[in-house]
PDB file of C-alpha atoms and ligand atoms in Angstrom:
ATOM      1  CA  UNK A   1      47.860  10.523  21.149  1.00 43.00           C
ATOM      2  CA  UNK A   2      45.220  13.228  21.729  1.00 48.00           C
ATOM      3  CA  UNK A   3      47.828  15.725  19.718  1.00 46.00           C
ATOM      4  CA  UNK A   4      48.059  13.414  16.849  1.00 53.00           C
ATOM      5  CA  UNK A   5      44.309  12.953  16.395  1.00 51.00           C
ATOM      6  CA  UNK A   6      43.915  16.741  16.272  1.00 50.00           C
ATOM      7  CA  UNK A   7      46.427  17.457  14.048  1.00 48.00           C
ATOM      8  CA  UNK A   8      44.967  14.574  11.582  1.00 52.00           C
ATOM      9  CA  UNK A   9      41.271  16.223  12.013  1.00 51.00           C
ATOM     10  CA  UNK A  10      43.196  19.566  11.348  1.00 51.00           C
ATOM     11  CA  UNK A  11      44.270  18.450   7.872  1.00 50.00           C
ATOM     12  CA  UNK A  12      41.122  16.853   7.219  1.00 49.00           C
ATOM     13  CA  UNK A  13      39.404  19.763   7.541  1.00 50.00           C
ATOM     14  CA  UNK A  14      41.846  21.655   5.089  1.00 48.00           C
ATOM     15  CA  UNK A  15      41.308  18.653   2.585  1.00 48.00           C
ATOM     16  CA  UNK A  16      37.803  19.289   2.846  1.00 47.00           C
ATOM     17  CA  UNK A  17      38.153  22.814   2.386  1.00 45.00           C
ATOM     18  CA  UNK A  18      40.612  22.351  -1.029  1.00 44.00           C
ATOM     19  CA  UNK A  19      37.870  19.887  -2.318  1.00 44.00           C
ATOM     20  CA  UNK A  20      35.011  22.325  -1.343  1.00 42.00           C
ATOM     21  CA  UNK A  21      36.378  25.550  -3.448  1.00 40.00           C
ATOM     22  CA  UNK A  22      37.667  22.929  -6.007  1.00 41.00           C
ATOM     23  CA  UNK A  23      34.053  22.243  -6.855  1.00 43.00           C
ATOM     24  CA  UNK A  24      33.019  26.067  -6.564  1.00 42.00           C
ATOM     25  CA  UNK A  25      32.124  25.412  -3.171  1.00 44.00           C
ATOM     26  CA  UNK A  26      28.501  25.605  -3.832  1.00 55.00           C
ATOM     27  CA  UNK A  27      27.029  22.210  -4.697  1.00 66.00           C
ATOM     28  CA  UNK A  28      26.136  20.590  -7.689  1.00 78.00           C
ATOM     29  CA  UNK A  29      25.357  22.309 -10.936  1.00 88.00           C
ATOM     30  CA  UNK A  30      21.620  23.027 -11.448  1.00 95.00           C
ATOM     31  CA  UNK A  31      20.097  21.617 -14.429  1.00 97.00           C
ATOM     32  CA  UNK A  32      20.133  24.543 -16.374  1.00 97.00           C
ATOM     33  CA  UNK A  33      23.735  24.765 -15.443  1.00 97.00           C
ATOM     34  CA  UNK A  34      24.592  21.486 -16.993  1.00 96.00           C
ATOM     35  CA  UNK A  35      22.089  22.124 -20.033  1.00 97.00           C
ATOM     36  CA  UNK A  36      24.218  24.987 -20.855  1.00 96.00           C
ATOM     37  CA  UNK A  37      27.343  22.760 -21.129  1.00 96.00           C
ATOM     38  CA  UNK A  38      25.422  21.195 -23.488  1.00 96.00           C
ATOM     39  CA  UNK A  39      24.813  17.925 -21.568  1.00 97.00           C
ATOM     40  CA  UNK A  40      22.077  16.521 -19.332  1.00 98.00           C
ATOM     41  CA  UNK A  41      22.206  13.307 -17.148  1.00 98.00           C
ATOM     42  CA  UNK A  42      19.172  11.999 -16.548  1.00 98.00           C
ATOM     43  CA  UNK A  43      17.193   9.193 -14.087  1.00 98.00           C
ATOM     44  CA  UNK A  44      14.858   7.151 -15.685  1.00 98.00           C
ATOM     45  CA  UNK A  45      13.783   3.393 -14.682  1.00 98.00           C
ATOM     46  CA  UNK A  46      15.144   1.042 -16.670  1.00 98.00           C
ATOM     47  CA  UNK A  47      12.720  -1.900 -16.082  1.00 97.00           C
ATOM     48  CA  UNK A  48       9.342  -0.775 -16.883  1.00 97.00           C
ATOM     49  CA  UNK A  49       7.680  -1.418 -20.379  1.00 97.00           C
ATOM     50  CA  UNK A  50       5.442   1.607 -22.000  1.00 97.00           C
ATOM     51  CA  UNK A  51       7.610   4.315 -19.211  1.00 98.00           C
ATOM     52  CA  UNK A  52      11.166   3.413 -18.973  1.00 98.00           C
ATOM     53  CA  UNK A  53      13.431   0.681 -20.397  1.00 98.00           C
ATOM     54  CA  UNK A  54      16.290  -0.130 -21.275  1.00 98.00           C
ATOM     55  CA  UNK A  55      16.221  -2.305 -24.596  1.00 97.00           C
ATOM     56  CA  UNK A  56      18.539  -5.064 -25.512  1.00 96.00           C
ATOM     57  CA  UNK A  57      20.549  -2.413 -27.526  1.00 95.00           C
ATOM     58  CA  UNK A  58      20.906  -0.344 -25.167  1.00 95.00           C
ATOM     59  CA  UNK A  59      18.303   2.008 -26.737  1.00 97.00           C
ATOM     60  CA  UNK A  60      15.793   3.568 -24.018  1.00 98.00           C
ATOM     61  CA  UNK A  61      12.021   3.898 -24.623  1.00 98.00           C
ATOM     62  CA  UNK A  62       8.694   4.539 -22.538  1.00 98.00           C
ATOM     63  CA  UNK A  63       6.662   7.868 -21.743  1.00 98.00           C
ATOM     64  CA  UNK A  64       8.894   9.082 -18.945  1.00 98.00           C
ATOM     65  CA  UNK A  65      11.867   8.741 -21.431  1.00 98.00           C
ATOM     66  CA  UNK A  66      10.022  10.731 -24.333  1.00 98.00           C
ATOM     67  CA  UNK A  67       8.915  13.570 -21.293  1.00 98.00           C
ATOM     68  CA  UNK A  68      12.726  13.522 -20.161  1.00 98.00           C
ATOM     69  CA  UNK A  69      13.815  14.062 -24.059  1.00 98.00           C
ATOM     70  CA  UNK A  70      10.611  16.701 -24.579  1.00 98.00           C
ATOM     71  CA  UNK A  71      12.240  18.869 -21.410  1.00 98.00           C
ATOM     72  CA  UNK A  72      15.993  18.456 -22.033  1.00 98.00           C
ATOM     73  CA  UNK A  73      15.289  20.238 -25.521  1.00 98.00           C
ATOM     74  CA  UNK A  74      13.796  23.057 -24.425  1.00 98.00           C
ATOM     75  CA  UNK A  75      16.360  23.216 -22.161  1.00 98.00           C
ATOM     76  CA  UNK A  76      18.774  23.655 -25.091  1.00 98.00           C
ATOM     77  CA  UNK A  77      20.160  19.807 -25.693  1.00 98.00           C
ATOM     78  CA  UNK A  78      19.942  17.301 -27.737  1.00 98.00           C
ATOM     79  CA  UNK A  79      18.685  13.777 -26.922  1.00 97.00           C
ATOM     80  CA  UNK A  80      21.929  12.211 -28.194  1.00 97.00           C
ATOM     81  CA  UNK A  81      23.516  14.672 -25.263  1.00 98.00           C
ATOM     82  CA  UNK A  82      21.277  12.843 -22.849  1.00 98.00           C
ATOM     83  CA  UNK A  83      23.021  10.443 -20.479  1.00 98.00           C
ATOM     84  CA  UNK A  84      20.210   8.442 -19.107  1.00 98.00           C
ATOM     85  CA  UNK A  85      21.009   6.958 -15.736  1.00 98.00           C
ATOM     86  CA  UNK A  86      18.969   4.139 -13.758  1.00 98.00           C
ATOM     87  CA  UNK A  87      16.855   5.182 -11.073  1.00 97.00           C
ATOM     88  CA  UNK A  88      15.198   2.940  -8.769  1.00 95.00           C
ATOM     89  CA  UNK A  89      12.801   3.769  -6.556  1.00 94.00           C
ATOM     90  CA  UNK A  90      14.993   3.674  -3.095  1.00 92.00           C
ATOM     91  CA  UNK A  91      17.505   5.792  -4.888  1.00 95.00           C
ATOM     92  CA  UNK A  92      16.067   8.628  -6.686  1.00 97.00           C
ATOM     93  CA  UNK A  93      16.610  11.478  -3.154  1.00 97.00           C
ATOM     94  CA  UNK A  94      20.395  10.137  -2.646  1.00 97.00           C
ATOM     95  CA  UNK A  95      20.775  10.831  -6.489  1.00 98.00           C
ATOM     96  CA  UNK A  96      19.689  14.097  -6.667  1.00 98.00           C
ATOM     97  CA  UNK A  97      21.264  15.748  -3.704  1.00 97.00           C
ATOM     98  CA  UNK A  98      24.308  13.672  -4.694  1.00 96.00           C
ATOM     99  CA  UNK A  99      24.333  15.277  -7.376  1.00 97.00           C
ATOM    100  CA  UNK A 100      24.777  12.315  -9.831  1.00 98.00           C
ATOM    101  CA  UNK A 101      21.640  13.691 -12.294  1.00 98.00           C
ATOM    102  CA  UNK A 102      20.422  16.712 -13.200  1.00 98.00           C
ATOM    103  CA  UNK A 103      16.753  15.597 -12.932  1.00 98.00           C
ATOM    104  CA  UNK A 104      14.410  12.017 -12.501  1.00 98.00           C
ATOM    105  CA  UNK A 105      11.675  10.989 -14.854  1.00 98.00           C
ATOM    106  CA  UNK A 106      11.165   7.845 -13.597  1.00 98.00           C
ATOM    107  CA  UNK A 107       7.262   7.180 -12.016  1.00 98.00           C
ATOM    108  CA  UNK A 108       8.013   9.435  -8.967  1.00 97.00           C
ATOM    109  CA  UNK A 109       5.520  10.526  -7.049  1.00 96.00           C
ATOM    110  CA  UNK A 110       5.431  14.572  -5.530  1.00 96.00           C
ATOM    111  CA  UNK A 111       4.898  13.798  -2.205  1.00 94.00           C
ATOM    112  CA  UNK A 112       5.392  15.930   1.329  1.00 94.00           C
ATOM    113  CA  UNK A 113       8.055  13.629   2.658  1.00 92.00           C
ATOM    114  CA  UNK A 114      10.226  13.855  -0.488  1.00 95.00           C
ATOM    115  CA  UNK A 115       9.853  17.346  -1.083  1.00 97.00           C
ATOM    116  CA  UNK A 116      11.548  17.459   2.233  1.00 97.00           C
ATOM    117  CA  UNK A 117      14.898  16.498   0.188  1.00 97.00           C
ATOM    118  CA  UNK A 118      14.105  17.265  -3.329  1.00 98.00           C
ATOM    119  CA  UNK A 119      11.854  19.688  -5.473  1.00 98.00           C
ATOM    120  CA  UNK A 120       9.725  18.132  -8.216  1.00 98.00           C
ATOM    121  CA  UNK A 121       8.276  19.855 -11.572  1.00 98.00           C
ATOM    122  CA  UNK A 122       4.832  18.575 -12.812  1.00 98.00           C
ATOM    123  CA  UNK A 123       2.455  16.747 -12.010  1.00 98.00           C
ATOM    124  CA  UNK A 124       2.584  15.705 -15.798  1.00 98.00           C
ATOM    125  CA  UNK A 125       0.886  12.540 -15.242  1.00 98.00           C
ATOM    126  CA  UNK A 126      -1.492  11.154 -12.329  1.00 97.00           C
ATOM    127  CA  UNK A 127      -1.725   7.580 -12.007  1.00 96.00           C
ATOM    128  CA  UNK A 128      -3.509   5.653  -9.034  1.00 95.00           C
ATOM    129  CA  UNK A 129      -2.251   3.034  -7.230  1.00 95.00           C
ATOM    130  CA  UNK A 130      -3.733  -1.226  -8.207  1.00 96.00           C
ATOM    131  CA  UNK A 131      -3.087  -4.545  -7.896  1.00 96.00           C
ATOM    132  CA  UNK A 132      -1.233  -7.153 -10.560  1.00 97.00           C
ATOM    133  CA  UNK A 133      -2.013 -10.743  -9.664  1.00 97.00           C
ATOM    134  CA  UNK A 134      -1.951 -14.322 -12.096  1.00 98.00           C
ATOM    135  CA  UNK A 135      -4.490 -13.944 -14.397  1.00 97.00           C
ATOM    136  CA  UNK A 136      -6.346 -17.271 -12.959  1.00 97.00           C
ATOM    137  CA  UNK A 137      -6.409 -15.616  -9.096  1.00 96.00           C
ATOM    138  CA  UNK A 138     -10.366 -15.456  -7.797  1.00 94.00           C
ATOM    139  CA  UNK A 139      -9.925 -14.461  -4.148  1.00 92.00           C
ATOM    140  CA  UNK A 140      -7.758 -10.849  -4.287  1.00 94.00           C
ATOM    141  CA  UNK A 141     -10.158  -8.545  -6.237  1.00 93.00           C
ATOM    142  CA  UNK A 142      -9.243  -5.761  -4.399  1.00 91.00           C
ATOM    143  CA  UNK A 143      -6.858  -4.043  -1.157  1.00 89.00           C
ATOM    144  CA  UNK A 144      -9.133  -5.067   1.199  1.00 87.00           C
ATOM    145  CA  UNK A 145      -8.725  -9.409  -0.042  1.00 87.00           C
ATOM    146  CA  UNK A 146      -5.244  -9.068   1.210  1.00 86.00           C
ATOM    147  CA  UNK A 147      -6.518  -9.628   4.398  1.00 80.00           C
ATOM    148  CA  UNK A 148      -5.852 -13.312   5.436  1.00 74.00           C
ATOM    149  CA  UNK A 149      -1.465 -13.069   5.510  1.00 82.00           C
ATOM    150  CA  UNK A 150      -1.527 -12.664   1.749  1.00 91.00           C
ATOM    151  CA  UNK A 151       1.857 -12.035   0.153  1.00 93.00           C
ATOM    152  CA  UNK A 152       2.575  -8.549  -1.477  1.00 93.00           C
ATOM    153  CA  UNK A 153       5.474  -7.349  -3.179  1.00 94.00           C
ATOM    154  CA  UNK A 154       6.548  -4.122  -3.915  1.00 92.00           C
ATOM    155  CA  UNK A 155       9.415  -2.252  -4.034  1.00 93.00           C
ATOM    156  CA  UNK A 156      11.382  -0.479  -0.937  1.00 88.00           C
ATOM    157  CA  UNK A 157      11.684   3.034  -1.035  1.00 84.00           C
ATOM    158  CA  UNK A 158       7.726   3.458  -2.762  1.00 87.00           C
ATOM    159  CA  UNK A 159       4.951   4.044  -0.671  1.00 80.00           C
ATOM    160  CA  UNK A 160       2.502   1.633  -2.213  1.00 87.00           C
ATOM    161  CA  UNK A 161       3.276  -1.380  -0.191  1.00 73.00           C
ATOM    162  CA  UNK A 162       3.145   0.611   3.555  1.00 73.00           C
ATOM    163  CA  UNK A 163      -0.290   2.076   2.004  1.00 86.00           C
ATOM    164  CA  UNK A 164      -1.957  -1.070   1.458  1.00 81.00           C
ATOM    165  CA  UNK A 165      -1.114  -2.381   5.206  1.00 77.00           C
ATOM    166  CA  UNK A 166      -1.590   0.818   6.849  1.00 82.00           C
ATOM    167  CA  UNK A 167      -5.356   1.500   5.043  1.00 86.00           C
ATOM    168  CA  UNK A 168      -6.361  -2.212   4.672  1.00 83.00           C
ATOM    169  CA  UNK A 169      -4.650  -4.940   5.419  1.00 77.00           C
ATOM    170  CA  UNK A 170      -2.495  -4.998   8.654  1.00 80.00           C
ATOM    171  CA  UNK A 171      -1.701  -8.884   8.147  1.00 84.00           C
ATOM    172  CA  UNK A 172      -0.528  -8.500   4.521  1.00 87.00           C
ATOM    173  CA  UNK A 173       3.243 -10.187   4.476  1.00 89.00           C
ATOM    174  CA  UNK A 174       5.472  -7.457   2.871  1.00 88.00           C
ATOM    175  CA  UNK A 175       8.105  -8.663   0.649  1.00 91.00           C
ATOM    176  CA  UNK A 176      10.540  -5.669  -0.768  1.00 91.00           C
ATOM    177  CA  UNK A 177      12.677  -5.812  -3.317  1.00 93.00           C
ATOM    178  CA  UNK A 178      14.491  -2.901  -5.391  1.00 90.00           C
ATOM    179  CA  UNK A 179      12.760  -3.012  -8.802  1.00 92.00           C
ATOM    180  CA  UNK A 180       8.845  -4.017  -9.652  1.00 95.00           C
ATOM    181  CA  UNK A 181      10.062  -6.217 -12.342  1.00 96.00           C
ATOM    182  CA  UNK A 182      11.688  -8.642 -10.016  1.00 96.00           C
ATOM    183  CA  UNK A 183       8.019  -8.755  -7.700  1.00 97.00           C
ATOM    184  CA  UNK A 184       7.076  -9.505 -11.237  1.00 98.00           C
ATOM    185  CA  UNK A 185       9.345 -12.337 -11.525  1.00 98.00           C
ATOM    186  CA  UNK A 186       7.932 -13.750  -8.147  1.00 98.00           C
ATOM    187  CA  UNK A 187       4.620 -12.922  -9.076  1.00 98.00           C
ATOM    188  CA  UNK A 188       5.257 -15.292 -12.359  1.00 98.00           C
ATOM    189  CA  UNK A 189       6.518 -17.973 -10.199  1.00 97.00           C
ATOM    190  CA  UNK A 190       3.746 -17.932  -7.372  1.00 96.00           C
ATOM    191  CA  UNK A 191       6.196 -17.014  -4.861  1.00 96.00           C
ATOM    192  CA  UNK A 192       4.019 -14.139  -3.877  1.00 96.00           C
ATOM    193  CA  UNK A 193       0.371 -13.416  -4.146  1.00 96.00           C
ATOM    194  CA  UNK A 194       0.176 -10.110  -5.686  1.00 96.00           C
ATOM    195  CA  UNK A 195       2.229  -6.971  -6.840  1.00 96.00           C
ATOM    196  CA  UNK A 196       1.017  -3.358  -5.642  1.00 95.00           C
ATOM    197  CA  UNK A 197       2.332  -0.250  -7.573  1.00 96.00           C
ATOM    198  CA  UNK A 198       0.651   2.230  -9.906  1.00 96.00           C
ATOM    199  CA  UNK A 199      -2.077   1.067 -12.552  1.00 96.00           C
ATOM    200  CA  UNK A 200       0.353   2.271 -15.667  1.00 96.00           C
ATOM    201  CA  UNK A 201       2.911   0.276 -14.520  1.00 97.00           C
ATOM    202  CA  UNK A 202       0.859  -2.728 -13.404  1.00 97.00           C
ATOM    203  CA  UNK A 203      -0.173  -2.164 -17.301  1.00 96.00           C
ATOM    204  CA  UNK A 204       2.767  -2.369 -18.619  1.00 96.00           C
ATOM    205  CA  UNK A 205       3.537  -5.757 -17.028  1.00 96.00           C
ATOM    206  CA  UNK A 206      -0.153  -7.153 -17.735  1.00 96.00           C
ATOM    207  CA  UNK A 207       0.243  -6.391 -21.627  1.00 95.00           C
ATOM    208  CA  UNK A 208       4.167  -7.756 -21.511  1.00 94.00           C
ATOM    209  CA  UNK A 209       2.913 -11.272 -19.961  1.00 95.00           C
ATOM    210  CA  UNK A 210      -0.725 -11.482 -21.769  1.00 90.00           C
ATOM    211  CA  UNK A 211      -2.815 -13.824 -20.734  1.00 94.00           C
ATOM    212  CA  UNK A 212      -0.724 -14.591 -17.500  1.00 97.00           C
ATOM    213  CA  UNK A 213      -0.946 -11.225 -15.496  1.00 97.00           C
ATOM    214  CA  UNK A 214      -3.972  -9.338 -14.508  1.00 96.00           C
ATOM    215  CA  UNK A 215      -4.738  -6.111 -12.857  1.00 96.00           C
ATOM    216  CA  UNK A 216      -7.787  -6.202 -10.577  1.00 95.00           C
ATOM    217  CA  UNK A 217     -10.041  -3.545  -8.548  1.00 88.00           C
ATOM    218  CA  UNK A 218      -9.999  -0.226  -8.721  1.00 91.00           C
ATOM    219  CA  UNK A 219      -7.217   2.608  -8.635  1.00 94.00           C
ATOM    220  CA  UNK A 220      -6.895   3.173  -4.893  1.00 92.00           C
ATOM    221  CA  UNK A 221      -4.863   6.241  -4.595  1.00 93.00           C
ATOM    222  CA  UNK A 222      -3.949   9.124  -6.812  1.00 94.00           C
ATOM    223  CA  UNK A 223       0.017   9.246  -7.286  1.00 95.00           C
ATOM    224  CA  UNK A 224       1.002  12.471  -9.611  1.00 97.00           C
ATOM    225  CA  UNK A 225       4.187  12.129 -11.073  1.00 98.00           C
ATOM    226  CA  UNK A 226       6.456  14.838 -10.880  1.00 98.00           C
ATOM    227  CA  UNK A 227      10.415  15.810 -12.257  1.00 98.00           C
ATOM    228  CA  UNK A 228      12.829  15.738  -9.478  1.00 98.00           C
ATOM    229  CA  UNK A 229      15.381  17.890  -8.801  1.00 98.00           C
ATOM    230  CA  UNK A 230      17.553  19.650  -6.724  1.00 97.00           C
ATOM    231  CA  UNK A 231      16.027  21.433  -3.777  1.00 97.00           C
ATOM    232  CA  UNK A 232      16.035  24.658  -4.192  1.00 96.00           C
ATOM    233  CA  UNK A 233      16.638  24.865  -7.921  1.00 97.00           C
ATOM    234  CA  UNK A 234      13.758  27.213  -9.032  1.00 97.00           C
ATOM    235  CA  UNK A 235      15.438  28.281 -11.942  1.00 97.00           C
ATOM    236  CA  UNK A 236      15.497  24.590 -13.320  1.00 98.00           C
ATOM    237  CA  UNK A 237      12.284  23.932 -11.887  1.00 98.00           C
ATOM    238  CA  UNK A 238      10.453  27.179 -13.375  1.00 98.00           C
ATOM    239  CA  UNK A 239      11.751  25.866 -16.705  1.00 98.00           C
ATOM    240  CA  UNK A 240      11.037  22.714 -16.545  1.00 98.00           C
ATOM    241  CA  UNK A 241       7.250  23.404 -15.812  1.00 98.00           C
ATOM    242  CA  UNK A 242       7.490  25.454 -18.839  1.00 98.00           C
ATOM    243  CA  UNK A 243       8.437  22.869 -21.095  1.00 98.00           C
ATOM    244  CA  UNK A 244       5.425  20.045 -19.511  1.00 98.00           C
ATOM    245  CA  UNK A 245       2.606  22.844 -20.117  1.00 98.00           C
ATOM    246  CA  UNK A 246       4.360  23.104 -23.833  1.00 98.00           C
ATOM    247  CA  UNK A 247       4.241  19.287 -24.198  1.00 98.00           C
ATOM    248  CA  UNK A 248       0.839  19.256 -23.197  1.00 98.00           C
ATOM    249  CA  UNK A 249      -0.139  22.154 -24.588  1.00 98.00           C
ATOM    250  CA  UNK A 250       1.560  21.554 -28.319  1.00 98.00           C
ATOM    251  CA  UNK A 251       0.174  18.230 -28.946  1.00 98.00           C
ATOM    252  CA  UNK A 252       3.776  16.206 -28.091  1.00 98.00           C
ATOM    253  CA  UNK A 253       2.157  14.769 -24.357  1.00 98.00           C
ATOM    254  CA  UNK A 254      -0.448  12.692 -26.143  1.00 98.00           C
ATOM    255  CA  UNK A 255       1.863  11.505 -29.512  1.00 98.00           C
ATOM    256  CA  UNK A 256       3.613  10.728 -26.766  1.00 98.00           C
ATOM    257  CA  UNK A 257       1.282   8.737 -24.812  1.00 98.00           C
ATOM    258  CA  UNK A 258       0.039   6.898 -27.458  1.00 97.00           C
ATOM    259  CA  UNK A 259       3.399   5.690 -28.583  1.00 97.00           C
ATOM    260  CA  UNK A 260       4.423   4.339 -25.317  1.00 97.00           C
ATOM    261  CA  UNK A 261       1.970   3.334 -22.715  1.00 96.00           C
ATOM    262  CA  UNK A 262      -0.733   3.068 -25.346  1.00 95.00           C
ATOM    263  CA  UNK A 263       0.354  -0.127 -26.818  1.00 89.00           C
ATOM    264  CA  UNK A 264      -0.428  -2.106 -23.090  1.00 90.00           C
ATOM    265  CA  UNK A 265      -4.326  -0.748 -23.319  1.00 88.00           C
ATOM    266  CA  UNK A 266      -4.225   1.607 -20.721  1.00 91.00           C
ATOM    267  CA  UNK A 267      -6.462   4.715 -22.387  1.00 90.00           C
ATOM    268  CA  UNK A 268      -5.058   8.340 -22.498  1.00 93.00           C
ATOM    269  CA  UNK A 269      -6.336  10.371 -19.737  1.00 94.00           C
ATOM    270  CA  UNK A 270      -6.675  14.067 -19.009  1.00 95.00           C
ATOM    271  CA  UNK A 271      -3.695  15.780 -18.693  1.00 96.00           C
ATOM    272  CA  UNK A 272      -2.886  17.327 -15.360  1.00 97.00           C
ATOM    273  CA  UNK A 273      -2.509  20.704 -14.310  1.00 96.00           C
ATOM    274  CA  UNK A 274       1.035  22.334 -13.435  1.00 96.00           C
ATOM    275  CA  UNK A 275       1.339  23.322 -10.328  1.00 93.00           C
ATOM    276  CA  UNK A 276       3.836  25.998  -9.316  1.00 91.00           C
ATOM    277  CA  UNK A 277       4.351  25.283  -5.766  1.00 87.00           C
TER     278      UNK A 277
HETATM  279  N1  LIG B 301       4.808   6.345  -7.908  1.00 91.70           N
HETATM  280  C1  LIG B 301       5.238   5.579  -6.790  1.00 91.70           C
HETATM  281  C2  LIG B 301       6.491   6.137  -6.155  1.00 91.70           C
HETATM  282  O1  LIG B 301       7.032   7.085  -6.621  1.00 91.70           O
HETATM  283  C3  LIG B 301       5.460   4.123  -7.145  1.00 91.70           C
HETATM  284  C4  LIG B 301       6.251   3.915  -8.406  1.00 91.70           C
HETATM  285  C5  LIG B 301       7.745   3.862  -8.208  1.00 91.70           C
HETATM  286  O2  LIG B 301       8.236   3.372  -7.174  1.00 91.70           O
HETATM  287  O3  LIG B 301       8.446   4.286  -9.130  1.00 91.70           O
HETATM  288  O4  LIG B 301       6.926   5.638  -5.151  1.00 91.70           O
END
């Protein structure tokens, strides 16, 4: 018995090995690996109007989705070359170190803790984190109402929900679910209180639902959004920070801005700086 279980660990360890220098034996391909095939795969969110959605035609559009386009061509391909790939929120890390895509547009904060697993280019946009609630709500005007066992949805794998009970409201109820637009959905249907995610995508639900969704308070946090990728891929990285100061630089961030978010209301702002970390 012990003989047979170390001979079948024996050739799994040679399997491994045969898969291992199969592959190259050294990990995914960067992004500017891929680019130079010619092809890019990219993470996007499929679910949020004005920054990434997937239309009934299976077209994508939103401001992430023009940024992902804006850096895959100066990395050398073409947006029909562009396999966009859904990326929810609890999934973007496991994607990239899997590698299953070659970088993430998709509302993603840089923070500390995921820099820990992946390495982001940008900021190009900093948003702030708010509050979506029915439009004919009185009593939650800002983090500090959800006091009192309110609901809250948001979505696992974001930090907005933890934020709110950690910094204001220890009773809150948590409910988590995998994309915003299903907190929307119970939002709609009063099975929770309120929704808590970033003020551009709060918009883009508010302007989708008018009249029936409203965002209240103040932005309570600053969230920059950044381009993840794999860790350690500076030569991806160094590019792709290339191509956001170009965007921003040559007039494309704001076209782009305008196109996209613009149409929920939610005004251009500033763009950010780069930072080269
Ligand atoms: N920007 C926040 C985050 O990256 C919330 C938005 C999202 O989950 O995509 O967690």
């Amino acid at each position: 018995m012990q003989i047979h279980r170390s001979i079948r660990v024996g050739i799994g360890v040679v399997a491994l090995a045969v898969v291992a220098s199969a592959c190259g034996g050294s990990g995914p391909k960067s992004a500017v690996e891929s680019a130079s095939d010619g092809k890019l795969t990219v993470g996007i969110k499929y679910d949020q109007p004005g920054l990434g959605l997937r239309n009934p035609g299976g077209s994508f559009t939103g401001f992430d989705v023009e940024v992902a386009k804006y850096v895959a061509d100066k990395l050398g391909v073409e947006p029909q070359n562009i396999s966009f790939k859904e990326a929810p929120s609890p999934q973007r890390e496991t994607l990239i170190t899997n590698g299953e895509v070659d970088y993430i547009v998709a509302t993603y904060s840089i923070t500390d803790a995921r820099k820990q697993r992946v390495d982001f280019a940008g900021p190009y946009f900093l948003a702030g984190q708010s509050l979506l609630v029915q439009a004919n709500n009185t009593d939650i005007t800002g983090p500090e109402s959800l006091s009192d066992a309110k609901k809250l949805c948001s979505v696992s794998g974001s930090t907005p929900a933890q934020t709110v009970k950690d910094r204001y409201a220890r009773d809150v109820q948590l409910q988590e679910f995998d994309t915003y637009s299903a907190c929307v959905e119970a939002l709609r249907n009063g099975a929770v209180d309120a929704v808590t995610t970033d003020d551009i995508i709060l918009a883009g639900y508010a302007a989708r639902y008018p009249g029936e969704l409203k965002i209240v308070g103040e932005p309570f946090t600053e969230e920059p959004y950044g381009i993840g990728l794999a860790k350690g891929d500076d030569e991806s990285r160094a590019k792709i920070n290339d191509a956001i100061d170009e965007m921003i630089a040559d007039g494309s961030w704001e076209r782009a801005f305008n196109d996209t978010v613009g149409a929920s209301g939610y005004p251009v702002p500033p763009p950010p700086t780069v930072d080269r970390y």
